Amino acid sequence: PLEVPQFGRFGDLKMRSSFRGSKRMDRLRRSFRDSFRRRKDRVPESLKPYQWQADETAVRNGTCTFQVKYLGCVEVFESRGMPVCEEALKILRTSRRRPVRS
């Protein structure tokens, strides 16, 4: 016989306590979570110098290219530094004009 599903106070599906506490269900739940998370292939630390050698030669030869997206322009008062870039980006994001729906 099939059991009628029961819903908790907050709309979540209630499970029997025997299912909730079982190790098999935990393993199944973990396998589902892991399968939905896409993991990038990790490059070991020992291979990273080889990974960047082509970029290093391109920079030294002056032939490197960067794919960028133009966000706008903001006047800054210092010429370098991450805090300066972060502040400028924050200003660009807040000043962006959004289309008006009518």
Coordinates of N, CA and C in Angstrom, one line a residue:
P1 N 0.8 -1.2 0.0 CA 0.0 0.0 0.0 C 0.9 1.3 0.0
L2 N 0.4 2.2 -0.8 CA 1.2 3.5 -0.9 C 0.8 4.4 0.3
E3 N 1.8 5.1 0.8 CA 1.5 6.1 1.9 C 1.2 7.5 1.3
V4 N 0.3 8.2 1.9 CA 0.0 9.5 1.4 C 1.1 10.4 2.0
P5 N 1.7 11.3 1.1 CA 2.7 12.2 1.6 C 2.2 13.2 2.6
Q6 N 2.9 13.5 3.6 CA 2.5 14.5 4.6 C 3.4 15.7 4.5
F7 N 2.8 16.9 4.6 CA 3.6 18.1 4.5 C 3.7 18.7 5.9
G8 N 4.9 19.3 6.2 CA 5.2 19.9 7.5 C 4.6 21.3 7.6
R9 N 4.9 22.0 8.7 CA 4.4 23.3 8.9 C 4.8 24.3 7.9
F10 N 6.0 24.1 7.4 CA 6.6 25.1 6.4 C 6.5 24.6 5.0
G11 N 5.7 23.7 4.7 CA 5.5 23.2 3.3 C 6.5 22.2 2.9
D12 N 7.4 21.7 3.8 CA 8.3 20.7 3.4 C 7.7 19.3 3.6
L13 N 8.2 18.4 2.8 CA 7.7 17.1 2.8 C 8.3 16.4 4.0
K14 N 7.4 15.8 4.9 CA 7.9 15.1 6.1 C 8.2 13.7 5.7
M15 N 9.3 13.2 6.2 CA 9.7 11.8 6.0 C 9.6 11.0 7.3
R16 N 9.4 9.7 7.2 CA 9.3 8.9 8.4 C 10.7 9.0 9.0
S17 N 10.7 8.8 10.3 CA 12.0 9.0 11.1 C 12.9 7.8 10.7
S18 N 12.4 6.7 10.3 CA 13.3 5.6 9.9 C 14.0 5.9 8.7
F19 N 13.4 6.6 7.7 CA 14.0 7.0 6.5 C 15.0 8.1 6.8
R20 N 14.6 9.1 7.6 CA 15.4 10.3 7.9 C 16.8 9.9 8.5
G21 N 16.8 8.9 9.4 CA 18.0 8.6 10.1 C 18.8 7.5 9.5
S22 N 18.4 6.9 8.4 CA 19.1 5.8 7.9 C 20.4 6.3 7.1
K23 N 21.4 5.4 7.2 CA 22.7 5.8 6.6 C 22.6 5.7 5.1
R24 N 21.7 4.7 4.6 CA 21.5 4.6 3.1 C 20.9 5.9 2.5
M25 N 20.0 6.4 3.2 CA 19.3 7.7 2.7 C 20.3 8.8 2.7
D26 N 21.2 8.9 3.7 CA 22.2 9.9 3.8 C 23.2 9.8 2.6
R27 N 23.6 8.6 2.3 CA 24.5 8.3 1.2 C 23.8 8.7 -0.1
L28 N 22.6 8.3 -0.3 CA 21.9 8.7 -1.5 C 21.7 10.2 -1.6
R29 N 21.4 10.8 -0.5 CA 21.2 12.3 -0.5 C 22.5 13.0 -0.9
R30 N 23.6 12.5 -0.3 CA 24.9 13.1 -0.6 C 25.3 12.8 -2.1
S31 N 25.0 11.7 -2.6 CA 25.4 11.4 -4.0 C 24.6 12.3 -4.9
F32 N 23.3 12.6 -4.6 CA 22.5 13.5 -5.4 C 23.1 14.9 -5.4
R33 N 23.5 15.4 -4.2 CA 24.1 16.7 -4.0 C 25.4 16.8 -4.8
D34 N 26.2 15.8 -4.7 CA 27.5 15.8 -5.4 C 27.3 15.8 -7.0
S35 N 26.3 15.1 -7.4 CA 26.1 15.0 -8.9 C 25.5 16.3 -9.4
F36 N 24.8 17.1 -8.6 CA 24.3 18.3 -9.1 C 25.3 19.4 -9.1
R37 N 26.3 19.3 -8.2 CA 27.4 20.3 -8.2 C 28.4 20.0 -9.2
R38 N 28.6 20.9 -10.1 CA 29.6 20.7 -11.1 C 31.0 21.2 -10.6
R39 N 31.9 20.2 -10.6 CA 33.2 20.5 -10.1 C 34.2 20.7 -11.3
K40 N 35.0 21.8 -11.2 CA 35.9 22.0 -12.3 C 37.1 21.1 -12.1
D41 N 37.7 20.7 -13.2 CA 38.9 19.9 -13.1 C 40.0 20.7 -12.4
R42 N 40.6 20.2 -11.4 CA 41.6 20.9 -10.7 C 43.0 20.6 -11.3
V43 N 43.8 21.6 -11.5 CA 45.1 21.4 -12.0 C 46.1 21.4 -10.8
P44 N 46.9 20.3 -10.7 CA 47.8 20.3 -9.6 C 48.8 21.4 -9.6
E45 N 49.3 21.7 -8.4 CA 50.3 22.8 -8.3 C 51.5 22.6 -9.2
S46 N 51.9 21.4 -9.4 CA 53.1 21.1 -10.1 C 53.0 21.4 -11.6
L47 N 51.8 21.4 -12.1 CA 51.5 21.7 -13.5 C 51.3 23.2 -13.8
K48 N 51.1 24.0 -12.8 CA 50.8 25.4 -13.1 C 51.9 26.2 -13.8
P49 N 53.2 25.9 -13.5 CA 54.2 26.7 -14.3 C 54.0 26.4 -15.8
Y50 N 53.7 25.2 -16.2 CA 53.6 24.8 -17.6 C 52.3 25.5 -18.2
Q51 N 51.3 25.6 -17.4 CA 50.1 26.2 -17.8 C 50.3 27.7 -18.2
W52 N 51.1 28.4 -17.5 CA 51.3 29.8 -17.7 C 52.5 30.2 -18.6
Q53 N 53.2 29.2 -19.1 CA 54.4 29.5 -19.9 C 54.0 30.2 -21.2
A54 N 52.9 29.8 -21.9 CA 52.5 30.4 -23.1 C 52.1 31.9 -22.9
D55 N 51.4 32.1 -21.8 CA 51.0 33.5 -21.4 C 52.2 34.4 -21.2
E56 N 53.2 33.8 -20.5 CA 54.4 34.6 -20.2 C 55.2 35.0 -21.5
T57 N 55.3 34.1 -22.4 CA 56.0 34.4 -23.7 C 55.2 35.4 -24.5
A58 N 53.8 35.3 -24.4 CA 53.0 36.3 -25.2 C 53.1 37.7 -24.6
V59 N 53.2 37.8 -23.2 CA 53.4 39.1 -22.6 C 54.7 39.7 -22.9
R60 N 55.8 38.8 -22.9 CA 57.1 39.3 -23.2 C 57.3 39.8 -24.6
N61 N 56.5 39.1 -25.5 CA 56.6 39.5 -27.0 C 55.7 40.6 -27.3
G62 N 54.8 41.0 -26.4 CA 53.8 42.0 -26.7 C 52.7 41.6 -27.6
T63 N 52.4 40.3 -27.6 CA 51.3 39.8 -28.5 C 50.1 39.2 -27.7
C64 N 50.0 39.6 -26.4 CA 48.9 39.0 -25.7 C 47.6 39.8 -25.9
T65 N 46.5 39.1 -25.8 CA 45.2 39.7 -26.0 C 44.3 39.4 -24.8
F66 N 43.4 40.3 -24.4 CA 42.5 40.1 -23.3 C 41.1 40.3 -23.8
Q67 N 40.2 39.3 -23.6 CA 38.8 39.5 -23.9 C 38.1 40.2 -22.8
V68 N 37.6 41.4 -23.0 CA 37.0 42.2 -22.0 C 35.7 42.7 -22.4
K69 N 34.9 43.2 -21.4 CA 33.6 43.7 -21.7 C 33.6 45.2 -21.2
Y70 N 33.2 46.1 -22.0 CA 33.2 47.5 -21.6 C 32.0 47.8 -20.7
L71 N 32.3 48.3 -19.5 CA 31.3 48.6 -18.5 C 31.0 50.1 -18.4
G72 N 31.9 50.9 -18.8 CA 31.7 52.3 -18.7 C 33.0 53.0 -18.3
C73 N 32.9 54.3 -17.9 CA 34.1 55.0 -17.5 C 33.8 55.8 -16.2
V74 N 34.8 55.8 -15.3 CA 34.7 56.5 -14.1 C 36.0 57.2 -13.8
E75 N 36.0 58.4 -13.3 CA 37.2 59.1 -13.0 C 37.7 58.6 -11.6
V76 N 39.0 58.3 -11.6 CA 39.6 57.9 -10.3 C 40.7 58.8 -10.0
F77 N 41.1 58.9 -8.7 CA 42.1 59.9 -8.3 C 43.4 59.2 -8.0
E78 N 43.5 57.9 -8.0 CA 44.8 57.2 -7.9 C 45.0 56.3 -9.1
S79 N 46.2 56.0 -9.4 CA 46.5 55.3 -10.7 C 46.5 53.8 -10.6
R80 N 46.5 53.3 -9.4 CA 46.6 51.8 -9.3 C 46.1 51.3 -7.9
G81 N 45.9 50.0 -7.8 CA 45.5 49.4 -6.6 C 44.1 48.7 -6.7
M82 N 44.0 47.6 -6.0 CA 42.7 46.9 -6.0 C 41.6 47.7 -5.3
P83 N 41.8 48.4 -4.2 CA 40.7 49.2 -3.7 C 40.1 50.3 -4.6
V84 N 41.0 50.9 -5.4 CA 40.6 51.9 -6.4 C 39.7 51.2 -7.4
C85 N 40.1 50.1 -7.9 CA 39.3 49.3 -8.9 C 38.0 48.9 -8.4
E86 N 38.0 48.4 -7.1 CA 36.7 48.0 -6.5 C 35.8 49.1 -6.3
E87 N 36.3 50.3 -5.9 CA 35.4 51.4 -5.7 C 34.8 51.9 -7.1
A88 N 35.7 51.9 -8.1 CA 35.2 52.3 -9.4 C 34.1 51.4 -10.0
L89 N 34.3 50.1 -9.7 CA 33.4 49.1 -10.2 C 32.1 49.2 -9.4
K90 N 32.1 49.5 -8.2 CA 30.9 49.8 -7.4 C 30.1 50.9 -7.9
I91 N 30.9 52.0 -8.2 CA 30.2 53.2 -8.8 C 29.6 52.9 -10.1
L92 N 30.3 52.1 -11.0 CA 29.7 51.8 -12.3 C 28.4 50.9 -12.1
R93 N 28.4 50.0 -11.2 CA 27.2 49.2 -11.0 C 26.1 50.0 -10.5
T94 N 26.3 50.9 -9.6 CA 25.1 51.7 -9.1 C 24.7 52.7 -10.1
S95 N 25.5 53.2 -10.9 CA 25.1 54.3 -11.9 C 24.5 53.7 -13.2
R96 N 24.5 52.4 -13.3 CA 24.0 51.8 -14.6 C 22.5 52.1 -14.8
R97 N 22.2 52.5 -16.0 CA 20.8 52.8 -16.3 C 20.1 51.6 -16.7
R98 N 18.9 51.4 -16.1 CA 18.1 50.2 -16.4 C 16.9 50.6 -17.3
P99 N 16.6 49.8 -18.3 CA 15.5 50.2 -19.2 C 14.1 50.2 -18.4
V100 N 13.3 51.1 -18.8 CA 12.0 51.3 -18.1 C 11.0 50.5 -18.9
R101 N 10.2 49.6 -18.2 CA 9.2 48.9 -18.9 C 7.9 49.7 -18.8
S102 N 7.2 49.7 -19.9 CA 5.9 50.4 -19.9 C 4.8 49.6 -20.4

